[in-house]
Amino acid sequence: MTAPVFNSWQAVRDEVLRRLQARIWRPGEMIPNEADLADELGCARVTVNRALRALSDAGLLERRRKAGTRVALHPVRRATLEIPMIRRQIEQAGHAYGYHLISAGRAVPDAALQTYMRARSDGFLQVRAVHLQDGVPFVAEDRWINLETVPAASSQDFSQVSANEWLLQHAPFSRGDIAFAAENASAETADLLQTQVGAAVFVTERTTWFEARSVTFVRLSFAPGYRMQTEI
Amino acid sequence: MTAPVFNSWQAVRDEVLRRLQARIWRPGEMIPNEADLADELGCARVTVNRALRALSDAGLLERRRKAGTRVALHPVRRATLEIPMIRRQIEQAGHAYGYHLISAGRAVPDAALQTYMRARSDGFLQVRAVHLQDGVPFVAEDRWINLETVPAASSQDFSQVSANEWLLQHAPFSRGDIAFAAENASAETADLLQTQVGAAVFVTERTTWFEARSVTFVRLSFAPGYRMQTEI
DNA sequence: TTTATTATTATGTATGTACATATTTTTCTG
DNA sequence: CAGAAAAATATGTACATACATAATAATAAA
């Protein structure tokens, strides 16, 4: 018989994962240092480093220089959500995509949004639209674009190409905040989504930034029954 | 003057990010191969590899062996959600945590859940509870535990320590599915959360697995107003 | 012309070595 | 004994090198 070899970082990761699942290394405990583990598993320290880093990224281990590596006491699981372009999301599921512009034009957002987006009250373009799946309302979009950051948006016609897609292709970006919530449909939202007032709608609110400047704020209200799914 | 140096993978990543944001490399385009980039930036190919891998993980680049690296045409942004233990979530926000067990005992779930969890109808423990924030209902928990996977759960008292915490400490795990949705509160949920019937509640449904066996299914209904936030 | 074989190429990764960096521990100094 | 300085230590990372792997392109065989 031959001794098991762990000569790939994935193999090392899986072996560490096995020991975590088998509770050989328990929550809160320190695990051996990289050099010792590399020695035991018969691979280079860098390989162990790669494996432990992956598990640390996944939230299962906590690592600190000099202090060493310990098993996370409260394994905060991280779920990775994909935020796709709406058209792609619908088409990939095998449905027909439709888009209907409700309105587009200069408008003044409420004070909270002005402050949050750090823009002048007269520098906003509001675009409202509905995205359809097989002809049925799928999600209502209420978007505010900061024209100081994206001046080209003011001369763009959003009746054919959605602001969603246009911005992805033409606006700079760097980071964003996103929030998810449940809300009872307002009269307006219910009308757009062809559902009853008060129906529970899944809402996402996203703000994107380019360096210190806001680019756009968008509020998506999904038709009742929508589920956002992922693996953990 | 000295030529800029990119002798760390973070510096390389930031430089590539800059070129993406400045649209020097446009969506859908190929970027130079690792060796050329390393040559241009004056670092080792492995360093470029590390940087590009990070950007690929983030969804901004698409990489394929031999084919090379291209700028993602549809930059699917990935949001990383942290799924913390409820008690920690509440305590970290500076609130007082409370826990109230509603019921715990053997029960038979509906056929869909039996099938999904691949367990015998008589092998389930159902635990229902409410988690409180400053004494106010925060989230209602409806949990099904597969006793074939976690037999020890049947003799556990969940009146003091929540199933949430007990399972984290005592049950094996490997992966899970999670879904988010909005629902109108049922009479029962409204009662537990002390809100009105029909109020929009944010719901998460999570199933965790250990290898091929299901561990637990939990449905969390958050009190109206709850927002799940993250960065993108 | 079609199919099978074989280079070719870009990314993926393992390794030894060296050094950087952040902490902790120990030792020195006042 | 307190505080500062130095040593020790575990992780973090850069690099040169080598080879693995997957996908493509070029070539040969049917």
Short mmCIF file of C-alpha atoms (C1' of nucleotides) in Angstrom, two decimals:
data_model
loop_
_atom_site.label_atom_id
_atom_site.label_comp_id
_atom_site.label_asym_id
_atom_site.label_seq_id
_atom_site.Cartn_x
_atom_site.Cartn_y
_atom_site.Cartn_z
CA MET A 1 0.00 0.00 0.00
CA THR A 2 1.05 3.55 -0.61
CA ALA A 3 0.65 6.55 1.64
CA PRO A 4 -1.99 8.97 0.41
CA VAL A 5 -0.60 11.94 -1.45
CA PHE A 6 -1.97 15.44 -1.28
CA ASN A 7 -0.02 16.99 -4.07
CA SER A 8 -2.60 19.46 -5.25
CA TRP A 9 -4.11 22.34 -3.38
CA GLN A 10 -7.58 20.96 -4.00
CA ALA A 11 -6.60 17.64 -2.43
CA VAL A 12 -5.22 19.46 0.58
CA ARG A 13 -8.35 21.58 0.81
CA ASP A 14 -10.55 18.49 0.68
CA GLU A 15 -8.50 16.74 3.35
CA VAL A 16 -8.74 19.74 5.64
CA LEU A 17 -12.46 19.95 4.90
CA ARG A 18 -12.78 16.28 5.82
CA ARG A 19 -11.09 16.88 9.15
CA LEU A 20 -13.37 19.82 9.81
CA GLN A 21 -16.47 17.82 8.96
CA ALA A 22 -15.27 14.83 10.98
CA ARG A 23 -14.67 17.25 13.87
CA ILE A 24 -11.06 16.14 14.15
CA TRP A 25 -10.38 19.86 14.27
CA ARG A 26 -13.18 21.45 16.23
CA PRO A 27 -14.62 24.97 16.07
CA GLY A 28 -12.35 27.41 17.85
CA GLU A 29 -9.32 25.13 17.85
CA MET A 30 -5.98 25.96 16.31
CA ILE A 31 -4.86 23.73 13.47
CA PRO A 32 -1.22 22.86 12.76
CA ASN A 33 0.84 25.50 11.04
CA GLU A 34 1.43 25.42 7.31
CA ALA A 35 4.93 24.01 7.52
CA ASP A 36 3.89 21.08 9.71
CA LEU A 37 0.85 20.36 7.57
CA ALA A 38 2.92 20.47 4.41
CA ASP A 39 5.34 18.05 6.02
CA GLU A 40 2.56 15.70 7.11
CA LEU A 41 0.72 15.77 3.80
CA GLY A 42 3.86 15.58 1.72
CA CYS A 43 3.58 18.76 -0.28
CA ALA A 44 5.05 22.24 -0.39
CA ARG A 45 4.04 24.86 2.12
CA VAL A 46 2.77 27.10 -0.68
CA THR A 47 0.32 24.38 -1.66
CA VAL A 48 -1.03 24.20 1.88
CA ASN A 49 -1.19 27.99 1.90
CA ARG A 50 -3.34 27.98 -1.22
CA ALA A 51 -5.73 25.43 0.26
CA LEU A 52 -6.06 27.15 3.62
CA ARG A 53 -6.54 30.49 1.93
CA ALA A 54 -9.45 29.05 -0.05
CA LEU A 55 -11.07 27.77 3.15
CA SER A 56 -10.44 31.07 4.84
CA ASP A 57 -12.10 32.88 1.92
CA ALA A 58 -15.03 30.51 2.35
CA GLY A 59 -15.31 31.50 5.99
CA LEU A 60 -14.44 28.13 7.52
CA LEU A 61 -11.04 29.08 8.86
CA GLU A 62 -9.70 32.23 10.45
CA ARG A 63 -6.10 33.09 9.77
CA ARG A 64 -3.83 35.68 11.29
CA ARG A 65 -0.16 36.19 10.79
CA LYS A 66 1.95 34.77 13.51
CA ALA A 67 -1.15 33.82 15.49
CA GLY A 68 -1.86 30.91 13.15
CA THR A 69 -4.99 29.30 11.76
CA ARG A 70 -8.04 28.36 13.76
CA VAL A 71 -11.32 26.73 12.91
CA ALA A 72 -13.99 29.42 12.71
CA LEU A 73 -16.07 29.37 15.86
CA HIS A 74 -19.09 30.77 14.12
CA PRO A 75 -18.79 29.51 10.59
CA VAL A 76 -20.30 32.43 8.73
CA ARG A 77 -21.29 30.79 5.51
CA ARG A 78 -20.95 32.97 2.47
CA ALA A 79 -23.46 32.69 -0.32
CA THR A 80 -22.44 34.10 -3.64
CA LEU A 81 -25.27 35.67 -5.54
CA GLU A 82 -25.02 36.37 -9.20
CA ILE A 83 -26.60 39.63 -10.30
CA PRO A 84 -27.21 39.05 -13.98
CA MET A 85 -28.56 41.37 -16.57
CA ILE A 86 -32.33 40.91 -16.56
CA ARG A 87 -32.59 40.06 -20.25
CA ARG A 88 -29.96 37.35 -19.90
CA GLN A 89 -31.62 35.99 -16.80
CA ILE A 90 -34.90 35.57 -18.65
CA GLU A 91 -33.44 34.29 -21.90
CA GLN A 92 -31.18 31.80 -20.18
CA ALA A 93 -34.22 30.30 -18.49
CA GLY A 94 -35.65 29.73 -21.96
CA HIS A 95 -38.26 32.46 -21.91
CA ALA A 96 -38.99 35.30 -24.28
CA TYR A 97 -37.78 38.67 -23.08
CA GLY A 98 -39.78 41.82 -23.47
CA TYR A 99 -39.14 45.39 -22.45
CA HIS A 100 -41.51 48.27 -22.04
CA LEU A 101 -40.40 51.80 -21.24
CA ILE A 102 -42.81 53.65 -18.98
CA SER A 103 -41.12 57.03 -18.76
CA ALA A 104 -37.71 58.65 -19.05
CA GLY A 105 -36.79 62.21 -18.25
CA ARG A 106 -35.30 64.71 -15.88
CA ALA A 107 -36.77 64.49 -12.44
CA VAL A 108 -35.94 65.40 -8.87
CA PRO A 109 -35.52 62.53 -6.45
CA ASP A 110 -36.34 62.78 -2.78
CA ALA A 111 -33.86 64.43 -0.47
CA ALA A 112 -32.59 61.15 0.97
CA LEU A 113 -31.57 59.83 -2.42
CA GLN A 114 -29.99 63.16 -3.40
CA THR A 115 -27.87 63.08 -0.29
CA TYR A 116 -26.99 59.44 -0.65
CA MET A 117 -25.98 59.81 -4.28
CA ARG A 118 -24.16 63.08 -3.58
CA ALA A 119 -25.55 64.83 -6.62
CA ARG A 120 -27.36 68.09 -7.41
CA SER A 121 -31.11 67.89 -7.46
CA ASP A 122 -31.25 68.93 -11.14
CA GLY A 123 -28.70 66.36 -12.27
CA PHE A 124 -30.87 63.27 -12.33
CA LEU A 125 -32.46 61.26 -15.09
CA GLN A 126 -35.28 58.99 -14.03
CA VAL A 127 -36.09 55.94 -16.11
CA ARG A 128 -39.01 53.67 -15.35
CA ALA A 129 -39.61 50.46 -17.22
CA VAL A 130 -41.06 46.98 -17.01
CA HIS A 131 -39.28 43.83 -18.10
CA LEU A 132 -41.50 41.05 -19.39
CA GLN A 133 -41.12 37.30 -19.36
CA ASP A 134 -43.18 35.63 -22.10
CA GLY A 135 -45.22 38.80 -22.26
CA VAL A 136 -46.01 38.79 -18.54
CA PRO A 137 -44.57 41.50 -16.26
CA PHE A 138 -41.52 40.09 -14.53
CA VAL A 139 -39.90 43.03 -12.83
CA ALA A 140 -40.55 46.75 -12.58
CA GLU A 141 -37.52 49.02 -12.73
CA ASP A 142 -37.29 52.46 -11.20
CA ARG A 143 -33.91 53.98 -11.93
CA TRP A 144 -32.14 57.25 -11.21
CA ILE A 145 -29.03 58.08 -13.19
CA ASN A 146 -26.51 60.66 -12.00
CA LEU A 147 -25.92 62.83 -15.07
CA GLU A 148 -22.78 64.35 -13.59
CA THR A 149 -21.20 60.92 -13.74
CA VAL A 150 -22.89 59.71 -16.92
CA PRO A 151 -23.71 62.80 -19.00
CA ALA A 152 -24.16 60.72 -22.15
CA ALA A 153 -27.28 59.17 -20.63
CA SER A 154 -29.29 62.38 -21.13
CA SER A 155 -29.23 62.01 -24.91
CA GLN A 156 -29.86 58.30 -24.93
CA ASP A 157 -33.14 56.78 -26.08
CA PHE A 158 -34.16 54.14 -23.58
CA SER A 159 -37.26 53.00 -25.44
CA GLN A 160 -35.45 50.24 -27.30
CA VAL A 161 -32.42 49.36 -25.23
CA SER A 162 -32.98 49.21 -21.48
CA ALA A 163 -31.06 51.48 -19.15
CA ASN A 164 -29.90 48.30 -17.48
CA GLU A 165 -28.04 47.19 -20.60
CA TRP A 166 -26.95 50.60 -21.78
CA LEU A 167 -25.31 51.42 -18.49
CA LEU A 168 -23.52 48.07 -18.35
CA GLN A 169 -21.97 48.84 -21.71
CA HIS A 170 -21.35 52.56 -21.37
CA ALA A 171 -21.01 53.59 -17.78
CA PRO A 172 -17.92 53.20 -15.67
CA PHE A 173 -18.30 51.27 -12.48
CA SER A 174 -16.25 50.15 -9.58
CA ARG A 175 -18.41 49.02 -6.70
CA GLY A 176 -21.93 48.99 -5.42
CA ASP A 177 -24.25 48.40 -2.51
CA ILE A 178 -27.20 46.11 -2.80
CA ALA A 179 -30.10 45.41 -0.50
CA PHE A 180 -32.93 42.91 -0.61
CA ALA A 181 -36.29 43.29 1.04
CA ALA A 182 -39.93 42.30 0.86
CA GLU A 183 -42.62 44.92 0.39
CA ASN A 184 -46.35 45.07 -0.16
CA ALA A 185 -47.10 46.24 -3.68
CA SER A 186 -48.17 49.87 -3.94
CA ALA A 187 -51.00 50.77 -6.29
CA GLU A 188 -48.48 51.85 -8.89
CA THR A 189 -46.31 48.76 -8.58
CA ALA A 190 -49.33 46.49 -8.60
CA ASP A 191 -50.46 48.15 -11.81
CA LEU A 192 -47.08 47.72 -13.47
CA LEU A 193 -46.78 44.10 -12.40
CA GLN A 194 -50.45 43.31 -13.04
CA THR A 195 -51.01 42.01 -9.56
CA GLN A 196 -53.02 43.04 -6.54
CA VAL A 197 -52.24 45.95 -4.27
CA GLY A 198 -50.57 44.56 -1.16
CA ALA A 199 -49.11 41.48 -2.84
CA ALA A 200 -45.68 40.62 -1.48
CA VAL A 201 -43.01 41.71 -3.95
CA PHE A 202 -39.33 40.93 -3.74
CA VAL A 203 -37.38 44.16 -4.02
CA THR A 204 -33.72 44.81 -4.71
CA GLU A 205 -32.17 48.23 -4.41
CA ARG A 206 -28.76 48.75 -5.91
CA THR A 207 -26.50 51.75 -6.03
CA THR A 208 -23.34 51.67 -8.10
CA TRP A 209 -20.35 53.94 -7.74
CA PHE A 210 -17.40 55.00 -9.79
CA GLU A 211 -14.72 56.03 -7.37
CA ALA A 212 -16.39 58.64 -5.15
CA ARG A 213 -19.25 59.41 -7.52
CA SER A 214 -22.58 57.67 -7.71
CA VAL A 215 -23.54 56.26 -11.09
CA THR A 216 -27.05 54.96 -10.71
CA PHE A 217 -29.61 53.84 -8.21
CA VAL A 218 -32.08 51.20 -9.27
CA ARG A 219 -34.99 49.67 -7.52
CA LEU A 220 -36.29 46.41 -8.95
CA SER A 221 -39.67 45.08 -7.84
CA PHE A 222 -40.15 41.48 -8.88
CA ALA A 223 -43.54 40.03 -9.60
CA PRO A 224 -45.00 37.88 -6.80
CA GLY A 225 -43.60 34.37 -6.73
CA TYR A 226 -40.07 35.36 -7.68
CA ARG A 227 -37.35 33.44 -5.89
CA MET A 228 -33.67 34.25 -5.87
CA GLN A 229 -31.67 31.08 -5.46
CA THR A 230 -28.06 30.15 -4.96
CA GLU A 231 -25.71 27.64 -3.40
CA ILE A 232 -23.88 28.12 -0.20
CA MET B 1 11.64 59.41 -13.29
CA THR B 2 11.13 55.72 -12.79
CA ALA B 3 8.83 53.38 -14.64
CA PRO B 4 5.89 52.24 -12.54
CA VAL B 5 6.37 48.85 -10.96
CA PHE B 6 3.65 46.27 -10.52
CA ASN B 7 5.48 43.87 -8.32
CA SER B 8 2.54 42.66 -6.26
CA TRP B 9 -0.52 40.81 -7.43
CA GLN B 10 -2.74 43.50 -5.93
CA ALA B 11 -0.95 46.19 -7.93
CA VAL B 12 -1.40 44.16 -11.09
CA ARG B 13 -5.06 43.59 -10.26
CA ASP B 14 -5.59 47.30 -9.70
CA GLU B 15 -3.86 48.19 -12.96
CA VAL B 16 -6.00 45.73 -14.88
CA LEU B 17 -9.07 47.07 -13.09
CA ARG B 18 -8.06 50.58 -14.11
CA ARG B 19 -7.82 49.55 -17.74
CA LEU B 20 -11.22 47.90 -17.53
CA GLN B 21 -12.81 50.96 -15.97
CA ALA B 22 -11.09 53.27 -18.45
CA ARG B 23 -12.41 51.01 -21.22
CA ILE B 24 -8.92 50.53 -22.60
CA TRP B 25 -9.94 46.89 -22.67
CA ARG B 26 -13.59 46.75 -23.65
CA PRO B 27 -16.26 44.17 -22.85
CA GLY B 28 -15.87 41.12 -25.04
CA GLU B 29 -12.30 41.90 -26.04
CA MET B 30 -9.34 39.65 -25.46
CA ILE B 31 -6.63 41.00 -23.22
CA PRO B 32 -2.93 40.18 -23.65
CA ASN B 33 -1.80 36.83 -22.43
CA GLU B 34 -0.18 36.40 -19.04
CA ALA B 35 3.35 36.18 -20.32
CA ASP B 36 3.10 39.41 -22.31
CA LEU B 37 1.41 41.24 -19.46
CA ALA B 38 4.06 40.05 -17.03
CA ASP B 39 6.69 41.29 -19.42
CA GLU B 40 5.00 44.67 -19.81
CA LEU B 41 4.35 45.17 -16.11
CA GLY B 42 7.73 43.86 -15.08
CA CYS B 43 6.72 40.99 -12.86
CA ALA B 44 6.53 37.23 -12.93
CA ARG B 45 3.82 35.44 -14.85
CA VAL B 46 2.59 33.80 -11.65
CA THR B 47 1.91 37.23 -10.22
CA VAL B 48 -0.19 38.19 -13.22
CA ASN B 49 -1.95 34.84 -12.94
CA ARG B 50 -2.88 35.55 -9.34
CA ALA B 51 -4.28 38.97 -10.23
CA LEU B 52 -6.27 37.78 -13.22
CA ARG B 53 -7.62 34.86 -11.24
CA ALA B 54 -8.94 37.27 -8.62
CA LEU B 55 -10.69 39.33 -11.30
CA SER B 56 -12.04 36.19 -12.88
CA ASP B 57 -13.40 35.08 -9.49
CA ALA B 58 -15.04 38.48 -9.22
CA GLY B 59 -16.75 37.94 -12.57
CA LEU B 60 -15.02 40.72 -14.49
CA LEU B 61 -12.88 38.50 -16.69
CA GLU B 62 -13.53 35.19 -18.36
CA ARG B 63 -10.60 32.87 -18.70
CA ARG B 64 -10.20 29.66 -20.63
CA ARG B 65 -7.15 27.58 -21.18
CA LYS B 66 -5.50 28.13 -24.48
CA ALA B 67 -8.31 30.47 -25.53
CA GLY B 68 -7.00 33.21 -23.28
CA THR B 69 -8.61 35.91 -21.17
CA ARG B 70 -11.40 38.19 -22.29
CA VAL B 71 -13.28 40.99 -20.64
CA ALA B 72 -16.65 39.68 -19.54
CA LEU B 73 -19.28 40.78 -22.02
CA HIS B 74 -22.01 40.65 -19.45
CA PRO B 75 -20.24 41.46 -16.25
CA VAL B 76 -22.19 39.26 -13.90
CA ARG B 77 -21.47 40.95 -10.64
CA ARG B 78 -21.22 38.60 -7.73
CA ALA B 79 -22.54 39.72 -4.39
CA THR B 80 -21.30 37.82 -1.41
CA LEU B 81 -23.89 37.42 1.28
CA GLU B 82 -22.94 36.47 4.76
CA ILE B 83 -25.33 34.08 6.43
CA PRO B 84 -24.60 34.63 10.09
CA MET B 85 -26.02 32.90 13.09
CA ILE B 86 -29.11 34.85 14.07
CA ARG B 87 -27.98 35.51 17.62
CA ARG B 88 -24.70 36.95 16.42
CA GLN B 89 -26.44 39.03 13.80
CA ILE B 90 -28.61 40.63 16.45
CA GLU B 91 -25.92 41.02 19.07
CA GLN B 92 -23.42 42.48 16.66
CA ALA B 93 -25.94 45.18 15.77
CA GLY B 94 -25.99 46.07 19.46
CA HIS B 95 -29.39 44.63 20.29
CA ALA B 96 -30.52 42.22 22.95
CA TYR B 97 -31.15 38.72 21.68
CA GLY B 98 -34.08 36.64 22.79
CA TYR B 99 -35.25 33.17 21.85
CA HIS B 100 -38.60 31.53 22.29
CA LEU B 101 -39.28 27.91 21.42
CA ILE B 102 -42.74 27.33 20.04
CA SER B 103 -42.70 23.58 19.55
CA ALA B 104 -40.32 20.70 19.00
CA GLY B 105 -41.18 17.14 18.18
CA ARG B 106 -41.54 14.40 15.64
CA ALA B 107 -43.69 15.37 12.72
CA VAL B 108 -44.33 14.41 9.14
CA PRO B 109 -43.44 17.02 6.53
CA ASP B 110 -45.29 17.34 3.27
CA ALA B 111 -44.43 14.97 0.47
CA ALA B 112 -42.40 17.53 -1.46
CA LEU B 113 -40.03 18.12 1.43
CA GLN B 114 -39.75 14.38 2.13
CA THR B 115 -38.71 13.79 -1.44
CA TYR B 116 -36.38 16.74 -1.55
CA MET B 117 -34.63 15.77 1.67
CA ARG B 118 -34.56 12.11 0.68
CA ALA B 119 -35.65 10.88 4.09
CA ARG B 120 -38.33 8.61 5.54
CA SER B 121 -41.52 10.28 6.60
CA ASP B 122 -41.05 9.16 10.23
CA GLY B 123 -37.47 10.42 10.47
CA PHE B 124 -38.09 14.11 10.94
CA LEU B 125 -37.91 16.41 13.90
CA GLN B 126 -39.72 19.70 13.53
CA VAL B 127 -38.63 22.68 15.56
CA ARG B 128 -40.46 25.97 15.51
CA ALA B 129 -39.18 29.04 17.28
CA VAL B 130 -39.06 32.81 17.26
CA HIS B 131 -35.93 34.90 17.63
CA LEU B 132 -36.39 38.26 19.30
CA GLN B 133 -34.55 41.54 18.96
CA ASP B 134 -34.90 43.73 22.04
CA GLY B 135 -37.92 41.65 22.95
CA VAL B 136 -39.62 42.19 19.60
CA PRO B 137 -40.11 39.29 17.17
CA PHE B 138 -37.35 39.44 14.59
CA VAL B 139 -37.61 36.19 12.70
CA ALA B 140 -39.76 33.07 12.86
CA GLU B 141 -37.98 29.78 12.31
CA ASP B 142 -39.61 26.62 10.98
CA ARG B 143 -37.07 23.85 10.85
CA TRP B 144 -37.05 20.21 9.84
CA ILE B 145 -34.13 18.06 10.95
CA ASN B 146 -33.31 14.75 9.27
CA LEU B 147 -32.84 12.35 12.19
CA GLU B 148 -31.13 9.79 9.99
CA THR B 149 -28.31 12.27 9.50
CA VAL B 150 -28.43 13.89 12.94
CA PRO B 151 -29.83 11.24 15.35
CA ALA B 152 -28.52 13.15 18.37
CA ALA B 153 -31.01 15.91 17.67
CA SER B 154 -33.91 13.76 18.89
CA SER B 155 -32.68 13.86 22.48
CA GLN B 156 -31.71 17.51 22.45
CA ASP B 157 -33.64 20.14 24.36
CA PHE B 158 -34.17 23.11 22.08
CA SER B 159 -35.89 25.29 24.65
CA GLN B 160 -32.69 26.97 25.77
CA VAL B 161 -30.25 26.67 22.90
CA SER B 162 -31.70 27.25 19.46
CA ALA B 163 -31.60 24.55 16.82
CA ASN B 164 -29.76 27.10 14.73
CA GLU B 165 -26.82 27.17 17.12
CA TRP B 166 -26.93 23.54 18.17
CA LEU B 167 -26.73 22.32 14.60
CA LEU B 168 -23.86 24.66 13.78
CA GLN B 169 -21.89 23.14 16.62
CA HIS B 170 -22.94 19.50 16.35
CA ALA B 171 -24.07 18.65 12.87
CA PRO B 172 -21.82 17.87 9.98
CA PHE B 173 -22.27 19.94 6.89
CA SER B 174 -20.79 20.34 3.50
CA ARG B 175 -23.02 22.40 1.27
CA GLY B 176 -26.42 23.94 0.99
CA ASP B 177 -28.99 25.58 -1.19
CA ILE B 178 -30.57 28.84 -0.23
CA ALA B 179 -33.44 30.78 -1.69
CA PHE B 180 -34.87 34.21 -0.95
CA ALA B 181 -38.40 35.32 -1.58
CA ALA B 182 -41.14 37.68 -0.47
CA GLU B 183 -44.41 36.35 0.90
CA ASN B 184 -47.56 37.68 2.44
CA ALA B 185 -47.72 36.70 6.09
CA SER B 186 -50.06 33.82 6.85
CA ALA B 187 -52.23 33.99 9.95
CA GLU B 188 -49.77 31.84 11.82
CA THR B 189 -46.71 33.79 10.73
CA ALA B 190 -48.41 37.10 11.46
CA ASP B 191 -49.18 35.83 14.95
CA LEU B 192 -45.60 34.78 15.58
CA LEU B 193 -44.17 38.03 14.28
CA GLN B 194 -46.87 40.17 15.84
CA THR B 195 -47.79 41.79 12.56
CA GLN B 196 -50.80 41.86 10.28
CA VAL B 197 -51.92 39.02 8.07
CA GLY B 198 -50.76 39.80 4.56
CA ALA B 199 -47.78 41.93 5.57
CA ALA B 200 -44.81 41.40 3.26
CA VAL B 201 -42.25 39.18 4.95
CA PHE B 202 -38.78 38.42 3.70
CA VAL B 203 -38.31 34.67 3.61
CA THR B 204 -35.18 32.56 3.31
CA GLU B 205 -35.30 28.83 2.78
CA ARG B 206 -32.11 26.90 3.33
CA THR B 207 -31.33 23.24 2.99
CA THR B 208 -27.98 21.91 4.11
CA TRP B 209 -26.41 18.64 3.09
CA PHE B 210 -23.69 16.36 4.31
CA GLU B 211 -22.43 14.48 1.31
CA ALA B 212 -25.55 12.92 -0.22
CA ARG B 213 -27.71 13.21 2.89
CA SER B 214 -29.86 16.14 3.89
CA VAL B 215 -29.20 17.61 7.30
CA THR B 216 -31.83 20.23 7.83
CA PHE B 217 -34.28 22.45 6.07
CA VAL B 218 -35.08 25.78 7.62
CA ARG B 219 -37.49 28.47 6.64
CA LEU B 220 -36.90 31.87 8.19
CA SER B 221 -39.63 34.52 7.98
CA PHE B 222 -38.30 37.94 8.90
CA ALA B 223 -40.47 40.60 10.44
CA PRO B 224 -41.64 43.30 8.01
CA GLY B 225 -39.02 45.95 7.35
CA TYR B 226 -36.08 43.57 7.35
CA ARG B 227 -33.42 44.33 4.77
CA MET B 228 -30.54 42.11 3.79
CA GLN B 229 -27.63 44.21 2.64
CA THR B 230 -24.24 43.62 1.13
CA GLU B 231 -21.61 45.06 -1.16
CA ILE B 232 -21.12 44.07 -4.71
"C1'" DT C 1 -13.53 15.80 -47.83
"C1'" DT C 2 -13.81 13.98 -43.54
"C1'" DT C 3 -11.59 12.17 -39.70
"C1'" DA C 4 -7.81 11.17 -36.79
"C1'" DT C 5 -3.39 12.58 -35.14
"C1'" DT C 6 -0.08 15.83 -33.71
"C1'" DA C 7 1.82 20.11 -32.55
"C1'" DT C 8 0.98 24.50 -30.44
"C1'" DT C 9 -0.41 27.59 -27.03
"C1'" DA C 10 -2.47 29.91 -22.89
"C1'" DT C 11 -3.81 29.02 -18.57
"C1'" DG C 12 -3.30 26.12 -14.18
"C1'" DT C 13 -0.45 24.71 -10.66
"C1'" DA C 14 3.56 22.39 -7.80
"C1'" DT C 15 8.02 23.35 -5.83
"C1'" DG C 16 12.24 25.47 -3.52
"C1'" DT C 17 13.78 29.57 -2.17
"C1'" DA C 18 13.80 34.00 -0.42
"C1'" DC C 19 12.05 37.71 1.79
"C1'" DA C 20 7.99 40.67 3.67
"C1'" DT C 21 4.77 41.53 7.28
"C1'" DA C 22 2.18 41.25 11.28
"C1'" DT C 23 2.07 39.54 15.98
"C1'" DT C 24 3.56 37.65 19.96
"C1'" DT C 25 7.12 36.58 23.11
"C1'" DT C 26 11.26 37.49 25.15
"C1'" DT C 27 14.86 40.28 26.60
"C1'" DC C 28 16.84 44.45 27.76
"C1'" DT C 29 16.80 49.00 29.87
"C1'" DG C 30 15.38 52.74 32.73
"C1'" DC D 1 8.15 46.73 37.45
"C1'" DA D 2 6.92 49.30 33.37
"C1'" DG D 3 8.10 50.31 28.92
"C1'" DA D 4 11.02 49.85 24.98
"C1'" DA D 5 13.69 47.07 21.97
"C1'" DA D 6 14.82 42.79 19.91
"C1'" DA D 7 13.96 38.07 18.67
"C1'" DA D 8 10.97 34.59 17.19
"C1'" DT D 9 7.29 32.84 14.46
"C1'" DA D 10 3.31 31.96 11.28
"C1'" DT D 11 1.29 33.60 7.46
"C1'" DG D 12 1.73 36.30 2.95
"C1'" DT D 13 3.76 36.63 -1.27
"C1'" DA D 14 7.37 37.09 -5.32
"C1'" DC D 15 10.07 34.56 -8.47
"C1'" DA D 16 12.21 31.02 -11.59
"C1'" DT D 17 11.29 26.84 -13.16
"C1'" DA D 18 8.95 22.91 -14.59
"C1'" DC D 19 5.30 20.38 -15.99
"C1'" DA D 20 0.02 19.54 -16.40
"C1'" DT D 21 -4.17 20.38 -18.84
"C1'" DA D 22 -7.40 21.95 -22.03
"C1'" DA D 23 -8.49 23.88 -26.27
"C1'" DT D 24 -7.21 25.11 -30.71
"C1'" DA D 25 -4.76 24.87 -35.08
"C1'" DA D 26 -2.15 22.36 -38.28
"C1'" DT D 27 -1.17 18.20 -40.43
"C1'" DA D 28 -1.62 13.56 -41.97
"C1'" DA D 29 -4.36 9.53 -42.99
"C1'" DA D 30 -8.71 7.41 -44.55
#
